[in-house]
Coordinates of C-alpha atoms in Angstrom, one line a residue:
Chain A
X1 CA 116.5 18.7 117.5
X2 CA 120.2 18.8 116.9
X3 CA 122.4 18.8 119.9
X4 CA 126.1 19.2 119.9
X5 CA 128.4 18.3 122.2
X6 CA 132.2 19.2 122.3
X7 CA 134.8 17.5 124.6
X8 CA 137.3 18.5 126.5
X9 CA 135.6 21.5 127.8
X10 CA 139.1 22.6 129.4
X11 CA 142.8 21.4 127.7
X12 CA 146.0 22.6 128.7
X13 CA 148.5 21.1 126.8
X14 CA 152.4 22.2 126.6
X15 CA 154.2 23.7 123.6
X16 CA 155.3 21.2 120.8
X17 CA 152.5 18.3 121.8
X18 CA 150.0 16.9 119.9
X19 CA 146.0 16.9 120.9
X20 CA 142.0 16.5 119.5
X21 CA 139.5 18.2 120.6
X22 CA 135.3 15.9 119.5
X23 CA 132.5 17.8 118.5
X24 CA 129.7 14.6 118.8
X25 CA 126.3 15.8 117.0
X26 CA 123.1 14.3 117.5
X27 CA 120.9 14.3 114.2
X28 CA 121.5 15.3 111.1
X29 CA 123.4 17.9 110.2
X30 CA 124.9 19.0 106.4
X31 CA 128.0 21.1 107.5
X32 CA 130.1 21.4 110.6
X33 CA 131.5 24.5 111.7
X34 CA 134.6 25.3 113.9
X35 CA 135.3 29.0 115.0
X36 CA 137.8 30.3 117.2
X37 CA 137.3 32.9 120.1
X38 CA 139.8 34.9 121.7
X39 CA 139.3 36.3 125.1
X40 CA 137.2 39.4 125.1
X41 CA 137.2 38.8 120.9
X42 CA 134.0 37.7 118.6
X43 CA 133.9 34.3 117.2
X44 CA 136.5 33.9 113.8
X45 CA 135.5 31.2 111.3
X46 CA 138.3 28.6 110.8
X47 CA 136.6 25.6 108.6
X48 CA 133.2 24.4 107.1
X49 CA 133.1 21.1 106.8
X50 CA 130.3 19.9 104.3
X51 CA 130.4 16.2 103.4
X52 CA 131.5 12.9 104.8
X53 CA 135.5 11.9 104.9
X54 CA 135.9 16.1 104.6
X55 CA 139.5 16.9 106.0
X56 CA 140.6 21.1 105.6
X57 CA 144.1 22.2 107.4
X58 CA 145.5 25.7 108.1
X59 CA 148.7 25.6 109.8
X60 CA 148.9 23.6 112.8
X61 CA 145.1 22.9 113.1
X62 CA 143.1 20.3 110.8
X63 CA 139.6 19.7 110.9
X64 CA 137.8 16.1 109.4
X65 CA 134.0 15.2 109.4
X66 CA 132.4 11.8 109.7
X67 CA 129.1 11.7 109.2
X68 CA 127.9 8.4 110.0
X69 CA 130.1 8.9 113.2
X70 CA 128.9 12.3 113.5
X71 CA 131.8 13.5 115.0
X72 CA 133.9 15.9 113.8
X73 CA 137.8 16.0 115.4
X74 CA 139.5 19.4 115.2
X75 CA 143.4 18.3 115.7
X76 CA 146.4 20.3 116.9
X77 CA 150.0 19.3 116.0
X78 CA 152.8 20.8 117.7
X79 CA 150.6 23.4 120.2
X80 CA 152.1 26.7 120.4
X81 CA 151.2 29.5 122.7
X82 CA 149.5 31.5 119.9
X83 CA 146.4 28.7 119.7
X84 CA 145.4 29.7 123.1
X85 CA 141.8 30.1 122.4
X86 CA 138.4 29.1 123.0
X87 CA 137.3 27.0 119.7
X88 CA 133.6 25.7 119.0
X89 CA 132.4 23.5 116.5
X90 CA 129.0 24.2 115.4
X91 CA 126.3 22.2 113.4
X92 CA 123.9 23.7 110.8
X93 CA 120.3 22.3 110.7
X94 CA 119.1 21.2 107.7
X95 CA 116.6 22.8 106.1
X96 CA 117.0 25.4 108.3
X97 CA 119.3 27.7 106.3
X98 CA 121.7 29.2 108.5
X99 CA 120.4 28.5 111.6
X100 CA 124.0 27.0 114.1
X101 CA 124.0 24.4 117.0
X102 CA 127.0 25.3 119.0
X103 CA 128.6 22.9 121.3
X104 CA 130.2 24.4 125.0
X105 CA 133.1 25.0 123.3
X106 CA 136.7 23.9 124.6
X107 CA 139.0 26.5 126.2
X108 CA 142.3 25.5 125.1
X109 CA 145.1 26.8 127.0
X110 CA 148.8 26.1 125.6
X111 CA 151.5 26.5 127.7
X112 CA 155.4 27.3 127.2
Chain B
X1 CA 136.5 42.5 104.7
X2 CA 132.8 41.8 106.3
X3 CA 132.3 44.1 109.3
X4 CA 129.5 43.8 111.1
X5 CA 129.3 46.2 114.2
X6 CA 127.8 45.9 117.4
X7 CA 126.7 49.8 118.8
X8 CA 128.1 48.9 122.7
X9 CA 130.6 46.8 123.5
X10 CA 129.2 46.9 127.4
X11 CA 126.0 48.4 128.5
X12 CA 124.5 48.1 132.1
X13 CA 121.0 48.6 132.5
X14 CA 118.6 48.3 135.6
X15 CA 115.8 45.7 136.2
X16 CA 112.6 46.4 134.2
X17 CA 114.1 48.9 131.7
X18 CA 113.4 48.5 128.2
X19 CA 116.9 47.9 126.3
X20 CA 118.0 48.2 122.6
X21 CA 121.1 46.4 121.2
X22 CA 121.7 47.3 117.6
X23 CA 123.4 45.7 114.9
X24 CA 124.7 46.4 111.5
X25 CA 126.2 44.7 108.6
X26 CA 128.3 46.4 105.3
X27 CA 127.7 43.5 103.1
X28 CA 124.2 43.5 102.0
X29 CA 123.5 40.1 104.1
X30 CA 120.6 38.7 103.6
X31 CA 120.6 37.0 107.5
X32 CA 120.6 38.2 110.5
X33 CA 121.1 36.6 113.8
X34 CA 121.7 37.3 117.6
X35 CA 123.0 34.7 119.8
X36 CA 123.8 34.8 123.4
X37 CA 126.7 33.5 125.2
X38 CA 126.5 32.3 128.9
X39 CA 130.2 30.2 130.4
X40 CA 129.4 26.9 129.8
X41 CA 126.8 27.0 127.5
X42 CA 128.2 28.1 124.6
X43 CA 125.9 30.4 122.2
X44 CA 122.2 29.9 121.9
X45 CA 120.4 31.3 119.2
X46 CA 118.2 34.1 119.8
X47 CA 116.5 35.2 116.5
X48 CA 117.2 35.0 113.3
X49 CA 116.1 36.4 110.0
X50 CA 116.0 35.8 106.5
X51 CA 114.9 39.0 105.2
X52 CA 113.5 42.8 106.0
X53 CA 110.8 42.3 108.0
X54 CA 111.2 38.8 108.4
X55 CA 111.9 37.1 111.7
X56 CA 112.3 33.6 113.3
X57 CA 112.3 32.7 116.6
X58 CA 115.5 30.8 117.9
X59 CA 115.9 28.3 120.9
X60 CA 115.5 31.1 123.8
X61 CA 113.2 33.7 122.7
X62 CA 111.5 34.3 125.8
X63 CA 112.3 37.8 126.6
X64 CA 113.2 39.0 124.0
X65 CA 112.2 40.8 120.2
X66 CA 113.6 42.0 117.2
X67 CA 113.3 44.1 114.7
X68 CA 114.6 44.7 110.9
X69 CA 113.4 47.4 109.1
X70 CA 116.6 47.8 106.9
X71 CA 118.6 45.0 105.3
X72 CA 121.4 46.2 107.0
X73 CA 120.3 46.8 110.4
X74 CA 119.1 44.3 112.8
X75 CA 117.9 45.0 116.5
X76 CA 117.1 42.9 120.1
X77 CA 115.3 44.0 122.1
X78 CA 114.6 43.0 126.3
X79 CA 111.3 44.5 126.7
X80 CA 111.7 44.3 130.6
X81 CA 115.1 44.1 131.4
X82 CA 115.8 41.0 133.7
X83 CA 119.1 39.8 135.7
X84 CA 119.0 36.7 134.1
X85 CA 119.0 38.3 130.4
X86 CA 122.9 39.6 131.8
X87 CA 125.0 37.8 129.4
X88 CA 127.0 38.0 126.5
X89 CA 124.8 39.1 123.0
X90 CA 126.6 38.3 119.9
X91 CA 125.3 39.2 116.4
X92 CA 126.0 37.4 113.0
X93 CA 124.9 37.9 109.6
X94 CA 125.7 35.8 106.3
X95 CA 125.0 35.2 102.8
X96 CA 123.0 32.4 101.8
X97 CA 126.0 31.2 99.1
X98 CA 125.7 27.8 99.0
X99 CA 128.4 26.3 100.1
X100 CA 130.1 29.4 100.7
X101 CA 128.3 29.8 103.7
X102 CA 129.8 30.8 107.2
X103 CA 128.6 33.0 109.8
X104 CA 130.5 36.5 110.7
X105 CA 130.5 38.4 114.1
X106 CA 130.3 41.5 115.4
X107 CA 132.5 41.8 118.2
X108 CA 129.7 41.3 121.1
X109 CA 127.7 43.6 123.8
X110 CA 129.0 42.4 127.3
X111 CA 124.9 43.4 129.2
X112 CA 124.7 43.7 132.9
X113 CA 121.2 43.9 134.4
X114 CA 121.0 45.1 138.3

C-alpha cells in the first residue's frame, strides 16, 4: 500500500527567503505529483515527475524526484506573497492507472 | 481548457437523507474519480472509474456509491446521509495519455450533514 507523507505540514516563511517542502513515499510509485490549492479553490496541477533524477521549474518553484530516496523536494526561491497556497504532492500506484496517494499537504503561508 | 464542473459548491443535508453529488467533464475522459478532503488528511480516494459502467472502489468506500452511465457524467452517492460523511468532495477526471497524464478538478462540494 503506498503511503505518502509530506513535511512541514504548516511553513511560514518571509518574502525573498528560500525553503523545501519533502513528500517521503513508501513503496513504489512511477510518477509524483505536486498540485497547488488555493483557499476555497480546487487542486491545480504544477509538475509530474516520472523518472529518477527528474527536476521540472516554473518560476520560483522547482520540483526533483529520487526514487531510490523516494522523496521528492518541491523548492521555493525567493517566497513571494503570491505562493501562499496549500501544495500536495501526490504518488500514482503502479499498475493502478490513475489511481493518487496524496500526502497531508503543506499550507504554506508567505509573509511580506 | 478542461472544465470539469461540480453541480453545488455547498449543500447541507440532514442525517439519513439520501444525497446526490454530480459531476461532469467536457473532455471526453476516460476516468473518473471522487476524492474527499478532511483538514489534515489530505484527499482520500473515494471511487474511481475507468469506463461507462465501470467502477472501482477507492480507500474509503464505506458509505458511499457511484454511478456512470454517461462518459461524461460521474455521480456519488451517501445512501444514508451521516455527520461524519461532512467533508469536502472533490471530483477529477483524466486521460489515460501516457505520460501526459495529470489529474484535473472540479472546483469541490463543501457537504454539511446535521
Amino acid at each position: 500500500e503506498l503511503k505518502v507523507e509530506q513535511n512541514p505540514l504548516f511553513l511560514s516563511m518571509q518574502e525573498g527567503k528560500n525553503y523545501t517542502i519533502y513528500c517521503n513515499y513508501s513503496t513504489t510509485s512511477d510518477r509524483l505529483y505536486w498540485y497547488r490549492q488555493d483557499p476555497g479553490k480546487s487542486l491545480e496541477s504544477l509538475f509530474v515527475l516520472l523518472s529518477n533524477g527528474a527536476v521540472k521549474q516554473e518560476g520560483r518553484l522547482m520540483a526533483s524526484l529520487d526514487t531510490k530516496a523516494r522523496l521528492s523536494t518541491l523548492h521555493i526561491t525567493a517566497a513571494v506573497h503570491d505562493l501562499s497556497a496549500t501544495y500536495f504532492c501526490a504518488g500514482r500506484r503502479t499498475g493502478t492507472a490513475s489511481k493518487l496517494t496524496f500526502g497531508t499537504g503543506t499550507r504554506l503561508q508567505v509573509t511580506l | 481548457d478542461v472544465k470539469v464542473t461540480q453541480s453545488s459548491r455547498y449543500l447541507v443535508k440532514r442525517t439519513g437523507e439520501k444525497v446526490f453529488l454530480e459531476c461532469v467533464q467536457d473532455m471526453d475522459h476516460e476516468n473518473m474519480f471522487w476524492y474527499r478532503q478532511d483538514p489534515g488528511l489530505g484527499l482520500r480516494l473515494i471511487y474511481f472509474s475507468y469506463d461507462v459502467k465501470m467502477k472501482e472502489k477507492g480507500d474509503i468506500p464505506e458509505g458511499y456509491s457511484v454511478s456512470r452511465e454517461k462518459k461524461e457524467r460521474f455521480s456519488l452517492i451517501l445512501e444514508s446521509a451521516s455527520t461524519n460523511q461532512t467533508s469536502m468532495y472533490l471530483c477529477a477526471s483524466s486521460l489515460e495519455a501516457g505520460q501526459r497524464e495529470k489529474l484535473f478538478f472540479g472546483s469541490g462540494t463543501q457537504l454539511s450533514v446535521l
